[in-house]
Amino acid sequence: NAGVTQTPKFRILKIGQSMTLQCTQDMNHNYMYWYRQDPGMGLKLIYYSVGAGITDKGEVPNGYNVSRSTTEDFPLRLELAAPSQTSVYFCASSYTDRGGGNTIYFGEGSWLTVV
Amino acid sequence: AQSVTQLDSQVPVFEEAPVELRCNYSSSVSVYLFWYVQYPNQGLQLLLKYLSGSTLVESINGFEAEFNKSQTSFHLRKPSVHISDTAEYFCAALVQGAQKLVFGQGTRLTINP
């Protein structure tokens, strides 16, 4: 049981390049999320998905796209990288507790620098 | 809309001293509350959570947090910290029935020998 796995861990992009951050989970969780973390700002939700085929925008979706063709995978795509997208990106997944709560499990993060 | 505020961006303490990391939330509906810990260059790990029942919740490594509905707070405490507790701590809230977790800005806990 690997949990939430993200790749790559580190990447340097040039302005205008495109790339995809991969995320997969093996816990059969319905919900998946992408967050970005910037110093002093906490985590901001980019996109989330409540199940295969369903995605929705979070707080900061501009400049990103996602897809959810399977329960396991939730890739995040940057189409035209900009310096403002330099950040640490976290993928996460969750399930609903018996008590109705939602415990979220995070991947180890992807450090992205746009130069 | 819900929001989470962590009142201190940095908290330096000496080893074996007590610590409190403050968290307040705002929401017009019932929420679930969480504390996550992030060690350097790692992802976030769940430390503890409040869903319902007893307002005092504990983690396996000596931290505890108390849900206070009247003060809309969920402060994290530990009576005696260790060097290994050095990390960033995030408070988060989830509106009941929703799927989106809202995070505070984080508090960096630094333990000095």
Tab-separated table of C-alpha atoms in Angstrom:
chain	number	residue	atom	x	y	z
A	1	ASN	CA	0.000	0.000	0.000
A	2	ALA	CA	1.975	3.001	-1.279
A	3	GLY	CA	-0.603	5.689	-0.433
A	4	VAL	CA	-0.411	8.825	-2.594
A	5	THR	CA	2.482	8.925	-5.045
A	6	GLN	CA	3.552	12.056	-6.928
A	7	THR	CA	6.084	12.464	-9.689
A	8	PRO	CA	8.396	14.201	-10.368
A	9	LYS	CA	9.727	15.335	-7.004
A	10	PHE	CA	11.730	18.206	-8.478
A	11	ARG	CA	11.460	19.998	-11.806
A	12	ILE	CA	12.765	23.176	-13.369
A	13	LEU	CA	10.717	24.605	-16.229
A	14	LYS	CA	11.321	27.472	-18.590
A	15	ILE	CA	8.642	30.131	-19.009
A	16	GLY	CA	6.069	28.967	-21.539
A	17	GLN	CA	6.868	25.271	-21.269
A	18	SER	CA	4.225	22.699	-20.423
A	19	MET	CA	4.352	19.774	-18.074
A	20	THR	CA	2.195	17.310	-16.176
A	21	LEU	CA	2.518	16.434	-12.522
A	22	GLN	CA	1.448	12.860	-12.029
A	23	CYS	CA	-0.494	11.628	-9.024
A	24	THR	CA	-1.762	8.164	-8.224
A	25	GLN	CA	-3.288	6.594	-5.131
A	26	ASP	CA	-3.883	2.951	-4.315
A	27	MET	CA	-6.370	3.369	-1.471
A	28	ASN	CA	-9.487	3.408	-3.676
A	29	HIS	CA	-10.362	6.894	-2.439
A	30	ASN	CA	-13.055	8.737	-4.319
A	31	TYR	CA	-11.807	12.226	-3.570
A	32	MET	CA	-8.568	13.620	-4.908
A	33	TYR	CA	-7.059	17.084	-4.670
A	34	TRP	CA	-4.226	19.272	-5.878
A	35	TYR	CA	-2.869	21.954	-3.565
A	36	ARG	CA	-0.038	24.409	-3.933
A	37	GLN	CA	1.997	25.637	-0.995
A	38	ASP	CA	3.709	29.012	-0.957
A	39	PRO	CA	5.710	30.401	1.992
A	40	GLY	CA	3.490	32.011	4.611
A	41	MET	CA	0.342	31.280	2.603
A	42	GLY	CA	-0.561	27.801	3.759
A	43	LEU	CA	-2.064	25.481	1.186
A	44	LYS	CA	-4.369	26.658	-1.559
A	45	LEU	CA	-6.674	24.279	-3.395
A	46	ILE	CA	-6.151	24.249	-7.164
A	47	TYR	CA	-8.565	21.553	-8.337
A	48	TYR	CA	-10.360	18.633	-6.820
A	49	SER	CA	-12.323	15.593	-7.922
A	50	VAL	CA	-15.096	13.681	-6.187
A	51	GLY	CA	-14.807	10.674	-8.465
A	52	ALA	CA	-13.718	9.426	-11.852
A	53	GLY	CA	-14.929	11.715	-14.603
A	54	ILE	CA	-15.750	14.596	-12.236
A	55	THR	CA	-13.495	17.559	-11.516
A	56	ASP	CA	-14.050	21.024	-10.101
A	57	LYS	CA	-12.108	24.224	-9.524
A	58	GLY	CA	-10.660	25.174	-6.191
A	59	GLU	CA	-9.418	28.572	-5.018
A	60	VAL	CA	-6.567	29.062	-7.518
A	61	PRO	CA	-7.311	27.119	-10.747
A	62	ASN	CA	-6.004	29.607	-13.322
A	63	GLY	CA	-3.126	28.262	-15.383
A	64	TYR	CA	-3.859	24.630	-14.549
A	65	ASN	CA	-5.938	21.765	-15.890
A	66	VAL	CA	-6.815	18.344	-14.505
A	67	SER	CA	-8.460	15.140	-15.594
A	68	ARG	CA	-9.733	12.110	-13.721
A	69	SER	CA	-10.192	9.194	-16.093
A	70	THR	CA	-9.671	6.576	-13.372
A	71	THR	CA	-10.175	6.427	-9.610
A	72	GLU	CA	-6.436	6.031	-9.089
A	73	ASP	CA	-4.974	8.864	-11.190
A	74	PHE	CA	-5.363	12.628	-11.017
A	75	PRO	CA	-2.735	14.416	-13.151
A	76	LEU	CA	-2.236	18.180	-12.996
A	77	ARG	CA	-1.223	19.965	-16.188
A	78	LEU	CA	0.503	23.306	-16.547
A	79	GLU	CA	0.055	24.513	-20.126
A	80	LEU	CA	2.172	27.674	-20.265
A	81	ALA	CA	4.411	27.828	-17.225
A	82	ALA	CA	4.830	31.223	-15.555
A	83	PRO	CA	7.145	32.295	-12.710
A	84	SER	CA	4.064	32.699	-10.479
A	85	GLN	CA	3.626	28.935	-10.667
A	86	THR	CA	6.894	28.337	-8.855
A	87	SER	CA	5.655	26.466	-5.802
A	88	VAL	CA	5.431	23.159	-4.014
A	89	TYR	CA	2.531	21.059	-5.243
A	90	PHE	CA	0.782	18.442	-3.165
A	91	CYS	CA	-1.597	15.816	-4.380
A	92	ALA	CA	-3.976	14.308	-1.845
A	93	SER	CA	-6.799	11.827	-1.589
A	94	SER	CA	-9.492	11.182	0.973
A	95	TYR	CA	-12.390	9.025	2.045
A	96	THR	CA	-15.388	9.717	4.222
A	97	ASP	CA	-15.142	8.439	7.801
A	98	ARG	CA	-17.957	6.577	9.491
A	99	GLY	CA	-18.561	9.737	11.480
A	100	GLY	CA	-18.870	11.732	8.273
A	101	GLY	CA	-15.459	13.363	8.459
A	102	ASN	CA	-13.021	13.399	5.594
A	103	THR	CA	-9.437	12.339	6.377
A	104	ILE	CA	-7.041	13.563	3.718
A	105	TYR	CA	-3.768	11.822	2.866
A	106	PHE	CA	-1.004	13.762	1.137
A	107	GLY	CA	1.749	12.848	-1.259
A	108	GLU	CA	5.299	13.959	-0.546
A	109	GLY	CA	5.179	17.002	-2.795
A	110	SER	CA	6.604	18.182	-6.092
A	111	TRP	CA	8.965	21.171	-6.077
A	112	LEU	CA	8.503	23.159	-9.273
A	113	THR	CA	10.607	26.143	-10.316
A	114	VAL	CA	9.759	28.230	-13.383
A	115	VAL	CA	12.613	30.363	-14.719
B	1	ALA	CA	-17.417	31.154	3.672
B	2	GLN	CA	-15.214	29.317	6.080
B	3	SER	CA	-11.707	30.407	6.972
B	4	VAL	CA	-8.941	29.273	9.272
B	5	THR	CA	-6.530	31.613	11.022
B	6	GLN	CA	-3.345	30.577	12.726
B	7	LEU	CA	-2.379	33.475	14.886
B	8	ASP	CA	1.366	32.866	15.011
B	9	SER	CA	3.546	32.352	11.958
B	10	GLN	CA	6.520	31.272	14.082
B	11	VAL	CA	6.810	29.916	17.618
B	12	PRO	CA	10.275	29.391	19.130
B	13	VAL	CA	10.450	27.428	22.377
B	14	PHE	CA	13.094	25.676	24.426
B	15	GLU	CA	13.256	21.908	24.608
B	16	GLU	CA	11.039	20.400	27.309
B	17	ALA	CA	8.996	23.601	27.572
B	18	PRO	CA	5.230	23.580	26.954
B	19	VAL	CA	3.833	24.970	23.723
B	20	GLU	CA	0.494	26.122	22.366
B	21	LEU	CA	-0.184	26.736	18.691
B	22	ARG	CA	-3.307	28.759	18.175
B	23	CYS	CA	-6.012	28.188	15.590
B	24	ASN	CA	-9.325	29.910	15.089
B	25	TYR	CA	-11.913	29.131	12.474
B	26	SER	CA	-14.940	30.888	11.130
B	27	SER	CA	-17.900	29.060	9.714
B	28	SER	CA	-21.631	29.474	9.857
B	29	VAL	CA	-22.117	25.705	9.866
B	30	SER	CA	-20.612	22.767	11.724
B	31	VAL	CA	-17.062	21.834	10.812
B	32	TYR	CA	-14.570	19.081	11.323
B	33	LEU	CA	-11.134	20.250	12.478
B	34	PHE	CA	-7.661	18.899	11.834
B	35	TRP	CA	-4.039	19.506	12.662
B	36	TYR	CA	-1.409	18.433	10.138
B	37	VAL	CA	2.366	18.415	10.627
B	38	GLN	CA	4.949	18.934	7.916
B	39	TYR	CA	8.558	17.984	8.631
B	40	PRO	CA	11.247	19.632	6.482
B	41	ASN	CA	11.049	18.647	2.809
B	42	GLN	CA	8.187	16.247	3.397
B	43	GLY	CA	4.464	16.130	2.778
B	44	LEU	CA	1.746	16.757	5.339
B	45	GLN	CA	0.835	14.114	7.893
B	46	LEU	CA	-2.352	14.032	9.910
B	47	LEU	CA	-1.597	14.737	13.571
B	48	LEU	CA	-5.099	14.655	15.042
B	49	LYS	CA	-8.680	15.458	14.194
B	50	TYR	CA	-11.956	16.417	15.792
B	51	LEU	CA	-15.121	15.040	14.221
B	52	SER	CA	-17.561	14.800	17.135
B	53	GLY	CA	-17.826	13.623	20.722
B	54	SER	CA	-15.147	14.523	23.261
B	55	THR	CA	-13.804	17.997	22.630
B	56	LEU	CA	-10.288	16.971	23.660
B	57	VAL	CA	-8.414	14.909	21.087
B	58	GLU	CA	-4.929	13.464	21.392
B	59	SER	CA	-2.192	12.281	19.074
B	60	ILE	CA	0.186	9.389	19.650
B	61	ASN	CA	3.198	11.676	20.146
B	62	GLY	CA	1.864	13.730	23.041
B	63	PHE	CA	0.050	16.552	21.276
B	64	GLU	CA	-3.546	17.378	22.115
B	65	ALA	CA	-6.096	19.853	20.847
B	66	GLU	CA	-9.336	21.073	22.319
B	67	PHE	CA	-12.354	22.070	20.300
B	68	ASN	CA	-13.985	25.152	21.782
B	69	LYS	CA	-17.184	25.970	19.959
B	70	SER	CA	-17.934	29.187	21.820
B	71	GLN	CA	-14.503	30.596	21.016
B	72	THR	CA	-14.330	28.903	17.586
B	73	SER	CA	-10.876	27.654	18.431
B	74	PHE	CA	-8.902	24.439	18.079
B	75	HIS	CA	-5.559	25.173	19.740
B	76	LEU	CA	-2.800	22.570	19.693
B	77	ARG	CA	-0.795	21.937	22.863
B	78	LYS	CA	2.044	19.815	24.122
B	79	PRO	CA	3.241	19.920	27.740
B	80	SER	CA	6.895	19.201	26.927
B	81	VAL	CA	8.383	19.500	23.433
B	82	HIS	CA	11.314	17.651	21.919
B	83	ILE	CA	13.780	18.665	19.230
B	84	SER	CA	12.060	16.218	16.884
B	85	ASP	CA	8.856	18.291	17.091
B	86	THR	CA	10.502	20.967	14.953
B	87	ALA	CA	8.161	21.271	11.974
B	88	GLU	CA	5.436	23.378	10.426
B	89	TYR	CA	1.956	22.807	11.765
B	90	PHE	CA	-1.217	23.460	9.820
B	91	CYS	CA	-4.717	23.784	11.178
B	92	ALA	CA	-7.524	22.915	8.762
B	93	ALA	CA	-11.300	22.874	8.683
B	94	LEU	CA	-13.807	20.923	6.664
B	95	VAL	CA	-17.444	21.934	6.467
B	96	GLN	CA	-19.629	18.947	7.247
B	97	GLY	CA	-20.910	17.450	4.020
B	98	ALA	CA	-18.298	19.218	1.897
B	99	GLN	CA	-15.129	17.786	0.398
B	100	LYS	CA	-12.781	20.767	0.465
B	101	LEU	CA	-10.341	21.224	3.332
B	102	VAL	CA	-9.424	24.843	4.127
B	103	PHE	CA	-6.003	25.411	5.644
B	104	GLY	CA	-4.565	28.050	7.893
B	105	GLN	CA	-1.323	29.793	6.985
B	106	GLY	CA	0.812	27.464	9.078
B	107	THR	CA	2.912	27.898	12.228
B	108	ARG	CA	6.604	27.087	12.199
B	109	LEU	CA	7.594	25.511	15.516
B	110	THR	CA	11.284	25.787	16.306
B	111	ILE	CA	12.714	23.948	19.300
B	112	ASN	CA	15.908	25.323	20.793
B	113	PRO	CA	18.156	23.129	22.942
